[in-house]
């Protein structure tokens, strides 16, 4: 069973080792990393050379009896300092550009990989994963990784070089003072490590709270008409406010821990340095150390302490990014149970009258409801070119049939065959290309009418799109839009009525021209006039193809070659409209209840 990455948010500690999971995304850019490394070495080298230039300037330029030679030494020292500054500027700019490019490039690759992986998941994944959670990982988490790859890694490496190089030069300058300062700095490491663990945990918690808030906001914004219809605006605003406050509280605990970490690191490091410099000042007074050596020691100590402080700062960013990386890797590790077969079987050539469909003793449980069978020991043969209507009470398993036909799920028992081939042996694209569907809940994308219909077949010409729209009785209302087929339909089709959205969906399915057509309440949102137009279009579309219809409307059911009545995941009645009414069973009751408003009396409804 596919596991959701949100099922165990506490799993994993967000340790820095999680950052090694980024290796596959970094590997293609070895050349850029080499250029960044070269620039980094030049920048660090020029920085470490500056204190040595100051030492020479102080000892040779300002020493006793320097005179005219001293002026020459000072001039040479300042020229050397300017050259070092120029090298540092060029190297730093090159490093900044290269690592920033890497950060943007790797982040873009990660976002694309995560999105590509998510859209390949089966509906089972989305039963347990909130869309807002996925969006949070695509945005907030990848932004953290971008900061690390594009900035923090470079800063960390630079400061590691400065720390190591500065430490070596401190030993060269004065081994005694350096030994003392190292002994003191070791004491700094313990509190930094302890606080670092707390920051890491709080970073993970903070990201989870932000994801929760995003998920809640996404869910509510997608259901605003319902929220407003029930006057829950204030309630939902308060719920979101509470969630945001929870995220804020967690973030403040993280920030507080980082602030303490930074304060402690700076206080201890600089306290140690001040103490050692006090010893150095006494050494100069006693004549065991020159003024230039003390100046050099001070500068190298500043470099070492500054690099250590920067590393502690970067460590916090790295720990946050480690948590983000862990969450993204969790998402990328999810594997759908619905996979393409290792060796796909081809469908036989398309028959002139559509596709044959067969269910053999199919039993299916939804992963989220493993105790209740949605379908139980279902066997059904649908001949090529046949029109089948599936009716039954809500929860009977009608829509589940369509989801299994499309192989959104696999049954736990039994098999489904399309033209004699088990659909588990077909490539998923081959299977789904052979099926057109008009869902009950129509999906309209944030695009114009032309592109929404063309979604049925991406390579369709404008003329083919318009022809499909005419067949679906959508052409006239599209032409009346401000820009016709180029009119933007709004997010989720908010600029269209329910009937117009459904006709767009029907046109999309007709454009696909599949051998098997699935209609899930395809005319449920249409008024009487639109229904008449669409019914005529559907009758034309049904020619030369197999059609399975979930419908309660009498006009649709009567046109079916066979009516399948389902209850509790089983087929309980099969026949024509007249034979099932005469049977006096479930279908007769459904007909009496559902068609009564149209035909006024149950007696007229079953004539």
XYZ file of C-alpha atoms in Angstrom:
607
model
C 0.000 0.000 0.000
C 1.211 3.467 -0.866
C 2.204 5.359 2.261
C 1.560 9.038 2.656
C 4.455 11.320 3.514
C 2.167 13.114 5.922
C 1.273 10.070 7.946
C 4.305 10.356 10.210
C 5.556 13.901 10.349
C 7.739 13.170 13.280
C 9.717 10.499 11.517
C 13.325 11.430 10.995
C 15.391 13.866 13.002
C 16.295 16.235 10.210
C 19.995 15.490 10.710
C 22.507 17.076 8.386
C 23.090 13.672 6.775
C 19.739 14.196 5.034
C 21.461 16.789 2.836
C 23.381 13.963 1.149
C 20.046 13.072 -0.421
C 20.555 16.101 -2.679
C 23.561 14.428 -4.338
C 21.628 13.176 -7.414
C 20.470 16.732 -8.093
C 23.960 18.199 -7.640
C 25.839 15.584 -9.670
C 25.043 16.984 -13.156
C 26.721 20.300 -12.302
C 30.260 19.197 -11.437
C 31.781 21.841 -13.719
C 29.986 24.676 -11.959
C 31.000 23.284 -8.567
C 34.630 23.194 -9.696
C 34.455 26.831 -10.835
C 32.881 27.803 -7.515
C 35.585 25.882 -5.631
C 38.377 27.664 -7.532
C 36.807 31.058 -6.856
C 36.346 30.071 -3.237
C 40.014 29.094 -2.846
C 41.193 32.393 -4.340
C 38.829 34.399 -2.110
C 39.890 32.543 1.041
C 43.577 32.692 0.101
C 43.508 36.447 -0.482
C 41.666 36.963 2.831
C 44.289 34.922 4.717
C 47.120 36.842 3.063
C 45.896 40.226 4.316
C 47.103 39.842 7.971
C 50.581 38.828 6.746
C 50.730 42.044 4.682
C 49.756 44.036 7.765
C 52.517 42.368 9.807
C 55.171 43.374 7.293
C 53.800 46.889 7.098
C 53.879 47.313 10.914
C 57.269 45.726 11.541
C 59.111 47.122 8.492
C 57.275 50.392 7.978
C 56.645 51.494 11.552
C 59.500 49.788 13.351
C 62.289 51.705 15.046
C 64.712 53.282 12.566
C 62.581 52.497 9.536
C 63.250 55.897 7.892
C 63.063 56.160 4.070
C 63.123 52.388 3.729
C 60.090 52.299 5.951
C 58.162 54.506 3.528
C 59.044 52.169 0.671
C 57.869 49.188 2.720
C 54.624 50.953 3.555
C 54.029 51.765 -0.141
C 54.756 48.198 -1.156
C 52.523 46.858 1.611
C 49.600 49.048 0.548
C 50.049 48.067 -3.104
C 50.007 44.424 -2.018
C 46.866 45.062 0.054
C 45.117 46.683 -2.931
C 46.088 43.747 -5.169
C 44.749 41.329 -2.565
C 41.530 43.377 -2.307
C 41.108 43.296 -6.109
C 41.650 39.523 -6.184
C 39.219 39.106 -3.274
C 36.562 41.209 -5.059
C 36.809 39.290 -8.346
C 36.897 35.888 -6.654
C 33.974 36.749 -4.357
C 31.858 37.983 -7.264
C 32.633 34.838 -9.265
C 31.817 32.645 -6.284
C 28.547 34.492 -5.631
C 27.398 34.223 -9.243
C 28.312 30.555 -9.591
C 26.780 29.339 -6.350
C 23.651 31.472 -6.867
C 23.240 29.876 -10.298
C 23.644 26.459 -8.715
C 21.056 27.264 -6.066
C 18.480 28.389 -8.626
C 19.235 25.511 -10.997
C 19.148 22.738 -8.389
C 15.975 24.144 -6.816
C 14.262 24.240 -10.198
C 15.315 20.631 -10.821
C 14.016 19.512 -7.412
C 10.671 21.267 -7.891
C 10.259 19.709 -11.316
C 11.228 16.251 -10.021
C 8.853 16.418 -7.048
C 5.960 17.681 -9.167
C 6.639 15.078 -11.856
C 6.682 12.393 -9.182
C 3.483 13.594 -7.517
C 1.437 13.740 -10.733
C 2.407 10.120 -11.414
C 0.828 8.926 -8.161
C -2.460 7.063 -8.100
C -5.592 8.484 -6.411
C -4.688 6.347 -3.396
C -1.874 8.810 -2.667
C -4.272 11.762 -2.654
C -6.668 9.992 -0.299
C -4.155 10.484 2.503
C -2.137 13.498 1.349
C -3.408 17.059 1.422
C -2.739 19.190 -1.645
C -1.608 22.070 0.561
C 1.025 19.816 2.128
C 2.474 19.002 -1.298
C 2.427 22.683 -2.301
C 4.250 23.606 0.905
C 6.989 21.150 0.068
C 7.211 22.463 -3.490
C 7.574 26.069 -2.320
C 8.717 26.569 1.274
C 10.949 23.499 1.498
C 12.607 24.017 -1.870
C 13.242 27.673 -0.996
C 15.164 26.543 2.097
C 17.216 24.175 -0.041
C 17.874 26.985 -2.507
C 19.248 29.120 0.329
C 21.581 26.323 1.405
C 22.825 25.341 -2.057
C 22.970 28.902 -3.357
C 24.412 30.579 -0.272
C 24.943 28.577 2.885
C 27.130 25.822 1.419
C 29.431 28.397 -0.139
C 29.542 30.456 3.051
C 30.188 27.339 5.108
C 33.049 26.154 2.878
C 34.546 29.636 2.807
C 34.461 29.859 6.572
C 35.851 26.349 6.986
C 38.810 27.369 4.810
C 39.229 30.598 6.745
C 38.964 28.763 10.056
C 41.531 26.103 9.123
C 43.867 28.548 7.352
C 43.561 31.118 10.131
C 44.252 28.449 12.743
C 47.400 27.326 10.919
C 48.619 30.924 10.698
C 47.865 31.450 14.385
C 50.197 28.533 15.176
C 52.835 30.008 12.876
C 52.501 33.382 14.614
C 52.424 32.111 18.228
C 52.010 28.437 19.080
C 51.669 29.187 22.809
C 48.811 31.670 22.488
C 47.085 29.488 19.866
C 47.210 26.430 22.130
C 45.532 28.469 24.870
C 42.831 29.813 22.543
C 42.097 26.328 21.141
C 41.681 24.933 24.620
C 39.166 27.649 25.370
C 37.318 27.199 22.038
C 36.835 23.491 22.686
C 34.597 24.504 25.575
C 32.449 26.461 23.101
C 31.659 23.403 20.991
C 29.610 21.578 23.651
C 26.871 24.224 24.112
C 26.760 24.838 20.344
C 26.116 21.134 19.671
C 23.472 20.900 22.403
C 21.615 23.963 21.183
C 22.041 22.831 17.579
C 20.012 19.696 18.268
C 17.179 21.741 19.701
C 17.235 24.083 16.692
C 17.096 21.092 14.338
C 14.004 19.654 16.018
C 12.255 23.009 16.161
C 13.062 23.630 12.481
C 11.285 20.444 11.511
C 8.295 21.299 13.719
C 8.132 24.786 12.248
C 7.977 23.469 8.685
C 5.234 21.017 9.634
C 3.117 23.772 11.187
C 3.520 25.945 8.077
C 2.494 23.004 5.886
C -0.578 22.413 8.064
C -1.640 26.037 7.684
C -1.098 25.918 3.912
C -3.121 22.728 3.610
C -5.998 24.237 5.585
C -5.958 27.438 3.519
C -5.924 25.498 0.230
C -8.866 23.350 1.282
C -10.996 26.296 2.402
C -10.177 28.519 -0.591
C -11.241 25.709 -2.918
C -14.581 25.489 -1.114
C -15.437 29.173 -0.675
C -19.001 28.948 -2.054
C -19.801 26.251 0.523
C -18.069 28.180 3.318
C -20.014 31.344 2.494
C -23.296 29.491 1.967
C -23.049 28.169 5.536
C -21.739 31.555 6.806
C -18.557 29.971 8.152
C -16.252 32.789 7.039
C -15.526 33.917 10.615
C -15.135 30.339 11.871
C -12.710 29.405 9.090
C -10.772 32.642 9.552
C -10.420 31.840 13.260
C -9.347 28.254 12.494
C -6.706 29.500 10.079
C -5.666 32.184 12.560
C -5.174 29.524 15.243
C -3.125 27.426 12.837
C -0.985 30.439 11.887
C -0.501 31.304 15.561
C 0.634 27.732 16.190
C 3.146 28.045 13.336
C 4.250 31.427 14.702
C 4.765 30.025 18.208
C 6.836 27.149 16.877
C 8.836 29.529 14.684
C 9.505 31.818 17.644
C 10.774 28.895 19.715
C 13.122 28.057 16.836
C 14.232 31.679 16.500
C 14.715 31.962 20.259
C 16.878 28.856 20.312
C 18.946 30.188 17.409
C 19.306 33.561 19.110
C 20.605 31.880 22.265
C 22.925 29.756 20.163
C 24.322 32.802 18.382
C 24.699 34.809 21.580
C 26.432 31.958 23.372
C 28.810 31.287 20.485
C 29.812 34.943 20.096
C 30.171 35.531 23.839
C 32.325 32.472 24.457
C 34.436 32.871 21.317
C 35.173 36.546 21.777
C 35.664 36.098 25.519
C 38.343 33.536 24.776
C 39.928 35.800 22.154
C 39.990 38.846 24.453
C 41.678 36.795 27.159
C 44.350 35.515 24.764
C 44.949 38.993 23.317
C 45.477 40.276 26.847
C 48.231 37.677 27.189
C 49.650 38.762 23.809
C 49.760 42.422 24.825
C 51.820 41.457 27.861
C 54.144 39.450 25.549
C 54.780 42.547 23.382
C 55.519 44.648 26.461
C 57.933 41.958 27.659
C 59.620 41.873 24.213
C 58.858 38.218 23.420
C 56.600 39.227 20.515
C 56.772 42.078 17.969
C 53.962 44.562 17.394
C 53.488 43.225 13.852
C 53.159 39.659 15.136
C 50.540 40.750 17.647
C 48.668 42.651 14.937
C 48.837 39.590 12.682
C 47.673 37.369 15.531
C 44.738 39.704 16.238
C 43.652 39.689 12.592
C 43.924 35.904 12.300
C 42.077 35.474 15.590
C 39.349 37.761 14.240
C 39.153 35.704 11.053
C 38.980 32.441 13.012
C 36.354 33.704 15.446
C 34.335 35.344 12.672
C 34.385 32.165 10.621
C 33.328 30.116 13.645
C 30.438 32.517 14.327
C 29.389 32.368 10.664
C 29.554 28.569 10.755
C 27.212 28.468 13.752
C 24.811 30.731 11.850
C 25.052 28.590 8.724
C 24.555 25.476 10.840
C 21.082 26.697 11.777
C 20.204 27.263 8.103
C 21.666 23.899 7.190
C 19.590 22.166 9.855
C 16.409 23.794 8.552
C 17.339 22.748 5.028
C 18.085 19.225 6.265
C 14.547 19.008 7.606
C 13.194 20.356 4.300
C 15.314 17.880 2.337
C 14.076 15.041 4.499
C 10.469 16.013 3.784
C 11.086 16.246 0.031
C 12.905 12.922 -0.023
C 9.960 11.373 1.832
C 7.704 12.638 -0.924
C 10.025 11.353 -3.650
C 10.253 7.955 -1.940
C 6.498 7.359 -2.139
C 5.781 4.656 -4.707
C 2.388 4.083 -6.268
C 0.961 0.585 -6.388
C -0.274 1.365 -9.890
C 2.783 0.823 -12.068
C 3.348 0.150 -15.738
C 4.066 -3.528 -16.439
C 7.671 -4.473 -17.118
C 6.671 -5.692 -20.591
C 3.472 -4.040 -21.742
C 1.073 -5.871 -24.060
C -0.369 -4.017 -27.049
C -4.100 -3.708 -27.559
C -5.498 -5.423 -30.665
C -6.431 -3.097 -33.556
C -9.456 -0.978 -32.752
C -12.730 -2.517 -33.849
C -15.214 -0.463 -35.835
C -17.817 -0.684 -33.087
C -15.684 0.110 -30.013
C -14.027 -1.938 -27.287
C -15.155 -5.010 -25.379
C -14.928 -4.886 -21.592
C -15.051 -7.784 -19.159
C -14.976 -7.992 -15.366
C -14.206 -11.403 -13.871
C -15.130 -11.930 -10.201
C -13.821 -8.483 -9.199
C -13.565 -7.592 -5.515
C -12.222 -4.230 -4.419
C -11.654 -2.395 -1.125
C -10.597 1.261 -1.011
C -7.277 1.620 0.868
C -8.882 4.148 3.206
C -11.819 1.795 3.914
C -10.299 -1.699 4.065
C -13.168 -3.139 6.122
C -15.928 -2.492 3.556
C -15.909 -3.946 0.038
C -16.775 -1.309 -2.570
C -17.241 -4.129 -5.132
C -17.819 -7.768 -4.269
C -17.378 -10.701 -6.690
C -18.534 -8.627 -9.658
C -18.718 -10.318 -13.058
C -19.857 -8.405 -16.134
C -19.404 -8.741 -19.904
C -19.857 -5.636 -22.051
C -19.816 -6.271 -25.795
C -18.114 -3.935 -28.253
C -20.499 -1.193 -29.337
C -22.899 -1.825 -26.469
C -24.346 0.990 -24.368
C -24.659 0.046 -20.707
C -26.404 2.137 -18.066
C -25.343 1.587 -14.455
C -27.860 2.686 -11.838
C -28.243 2.184 -8.127
C -28.378 4.056 -4.839
C -25.517 6.249 -3.658
C -22.547 4.164 -2.493
C -23.517 1.163 -4.630
C -20.125 1.136 -6.376
C -20.983 2.822 -9.685
C -18.176 5.397 -9.726
C -15.779 2.777 -8.342
C -16.301 0.817 -11.570
C -15.037 3.777 -13.586
C -11.997 4.185 -11.362
C -11.097 0.533 -11.881
C -11.643 0.775 -15.658
C -9.125 3.641 -15.730
C -6.844 1.668 -13.396
C -6.701 4.364 -10.783
C -6.816 1.360 -8.453
C -6.289 -2.372 -8.900
C -8.867 -4.818 -7.524
C -7.718 -7.065 -4.697
C -9.254 -10.048 -6.515
C -10.433 -10.762 -10.031
C -9.436 -9.166 -13.335
C -10.629 -6.547 -15.814
C -10.038 -7.109 -19.534
C -10.181 -4.591 -22.373
C -10.512 -6.295 -25.771
C -9.369 -9.537 -24.169
C -6.229 -8.056 -22.527
C -5.893 -7.765 -18.748
C -5.580 -4.023 -18.162
C -2.719 -4.666 -15.694
C -0.686 -5.836 -18.701
C -1.297 -2.609 -20.631
C 0.816 0.530 -20.529
C -1.141 3.075 -18.483
C -1.120 5.605 -21.318
C -2.323 2.977 -23.785
C -5.186 2.034 -21.473
C -6.254 5.580 -20.660
C -5.890 6.764 -24.253
C -8.544 4.165 -25.120
C -10.996 5.636 -22.591
C -12.839 8.944 -22.621
C -14.597 10.124 -19.478
C -17.041 12.863 -18.604
C -16.939 13.053 -14.775
C -19.766 14.202 -12.579
C -17.552 16.927 -11.085
C -16.267 18.731 -14.145
C -12.705 20.064 -14.015
C -12.039 23.289 -15.903
C -8.460 24.535 -16.003
C -7.264 28.153 -15.737
C -6.968 28.544 -19.496
C -9.124 29.599 -22.436
C -11.974 27.557 -23.899
C -9.865 26.287 -26.807
C -7.149 24.882 -24.549
C -9.666 23.405 -22.109
C -11.264 21.351 -24.866
C -7.888 20.539 -26.445
C -6.957 18.875 -23.149
C -8.771 15.855 -24.588
C -6.115 15.512 -27.288
C -3.080 17.773 -27.108
C -2.265 17.605 -30.838
C -5.796 18.472 -32.024
C -6.183 21.351 -34.489
C -8.421 24.337 -33.817
C -10.899 22.990 -36.378
C -11.100 19.641 -34.566
C -11.655 21.422 -31.255
C -14.489 23.481 -32.712
C -16.046 20.376 -34.274
C -16.025 18.635 -30.879
C -17.575 21.720 -29.275
C -20.370 21.681 -31.871
C -21.062 18.011 -31.132
C -21.291 18.820 -27.408
C -23.618 21.792 -28.004
C -20.927 24.075 -26.594
C -20.038 26.056 -29.720
C -22.792 28.644 -29.457
C -22.164 29.701 -25.871
C -18.393 29.734 -26.433
C -18.846 32.009 -29.450
C -20.842 34.404 -27.269
C -17.956 34.743 -24.799
C -16.044 38.076 -25.031
C -13.134 36.552 -26.944
C -14.805 33.394 -28.194
C -12.613 30.327 -27.968
C -9.753 32.489 -26.677
C -11.763 33.602 -23.639
C -10.194 32.834 -20.270
C -12.633 30.699 -18.284
C -11.370 31.620 -14.806
C -9.941 29.411 -12.076
C -11.930 26.142 -12.003
C -14.261 27.599 -14.645
C -15.902 30.146 -12.338
C -17.011 32.230 -15.340
C -19.211 29.403 -16.657
C -22.458 27.915 -15.469
C -22.589 24.288 -14.337
C -24.170 23.213 -17.607
C -21.569 25.084 -19.670
C -18.735 23.473 -17.722
C -20.239 20.055 -18.334
C -20.536 20.663 -22.076
C -16.855 21.685 -22.155
C -16.050 18.350 -20.476
C -18.197 16.454 -23.001
C -16.439 18.222 -25.884
C -13.094 17.262 -24.355
C -14.089 13.579 -24.255
C -15.473 13.667 -27.804
C -12.260 15.237 -29.102
C -10.333 12.291 -27.682
C -12.478 9.924 -29.801
C -11.859 6.816 -27.657
C -13.301 3.318 -28.294
C -14.682 3.288 -24.721
C -16.688 6.218 -23.371
C -17.525 6.606 -19.663
C -20.272 9.064 -18.740
C -20.690 9.779 -15.043
C -23.946 11.754 -14.767
C -22.885 13.604 -17.921
C -26.133 15.570 -18.203
C -26.799 16.120 -14.509
C -26.032 19.854 -14.567
C -27.889 20.713 -17.781
C -31.223 22.454 -18.153
C -33.929 20.837 -20.277
C -32.914 22.592 -23.518
C -29.180 21.910 -23.065
C -29.921 18.317 -22.108
C -31.862 17.827 -25.329
C -28.947 19.207 -27.363
C -26.320 17.183 -25.491
C -28.378 13.979 -25.622
C -28.459 14.289 -29.385
C -24.703 14.922 -29.441
C -24.063 11.959 -27.149
C -26.166 9.663 -29.330
C -23.957 10.630 -32.246
C -20.812 10.203 -30.144
C -21.896 6.749 -28.989
C -21.897 5.468 -32.545
C -18.921 3.200 -33.179
C -17.876 2.974 -29.553
C -18.740 1.221 -26.305
C -20.434 3.435 -23.732
C -20.925 2.928 -20.017
C -23.224 5.465 -18.394
C -23.855 6.243 -14.756
C -27.197 8.017 -14.916
C -30.546 8.411 -13.252
C -32.203 10.449 -15.975
C -34.913 8.423 -17.696
C -34.001 9.700 -21.158
C -30.447 8.378 -20.849
C -31.380 5.088 -19.206
C -34.046 4.247 -21.780
C -31.537 4.563 -24.623
C -29.193 1.962 -23.090
C -28.966 -1.532 -24.575
C -28.761 -2.904 -21.053
C -29.296 -1.541 -17.576
C -27.157 -2.811 -14.697
C -28.574 -2.232 -11.233
C -26.014 -2.197 -8.410
C -26.405 -2.315 -4.656
C -23.675 -2.731 -2.013
C -21.023 -3.382 -4.657
C -22.926 -6.153 -6.416
C -25.059 -6.459 -9.540
C -28.564 -7.257 -8.337
C -30.614 -6.697 -11.499
C -29.909 -6.690 -15.246
C -32.244 -5.966 -18.127
C -33.976 -3.288 -20.181
C -35.984 -0.436 -18.776
C -39.278 -2.173 -19.404
C -38.201 -5.554 -18.046
C -36.749 -4.056 -14.872
C -39.835 -1.956 -14.192
C -41.949 -5.055 -14.664
C -39.689 -6.900 -12.230
C -40.796 -4.509 -9.506
C -37.430 -4.506 -7.716
C -34.797 -1.873 -6.895
C -34.852 -0.310 -10.366
C -38.627 0.073 -10.313
C -38.366 1.850 -6.951
C -35.554 4.094 -8.211
C -37.569 4.931 -11.309
C -40.606 5.807 -9.255
C -38.592 8.014 -6.881
C -36.176 9.705 -9.256
C -38.327 10.237 -12.312
C -41.480 11.248 -10.495
C -40.714 15.015 -10.550
C -40.358 14.929 -14.339
C -43.375 12.731 -15.097
C -45.566 13.776 -12.168
C -46.719 10.266 -11.195
C -44.963 6.937 -10.694
C -47.432 5.355 -13.079
C -46.450 7.725 -15.905
C -42.771 7.343 -15.069
C -42.770 3.628 -15.842
C -44.892 3.677 -18.990
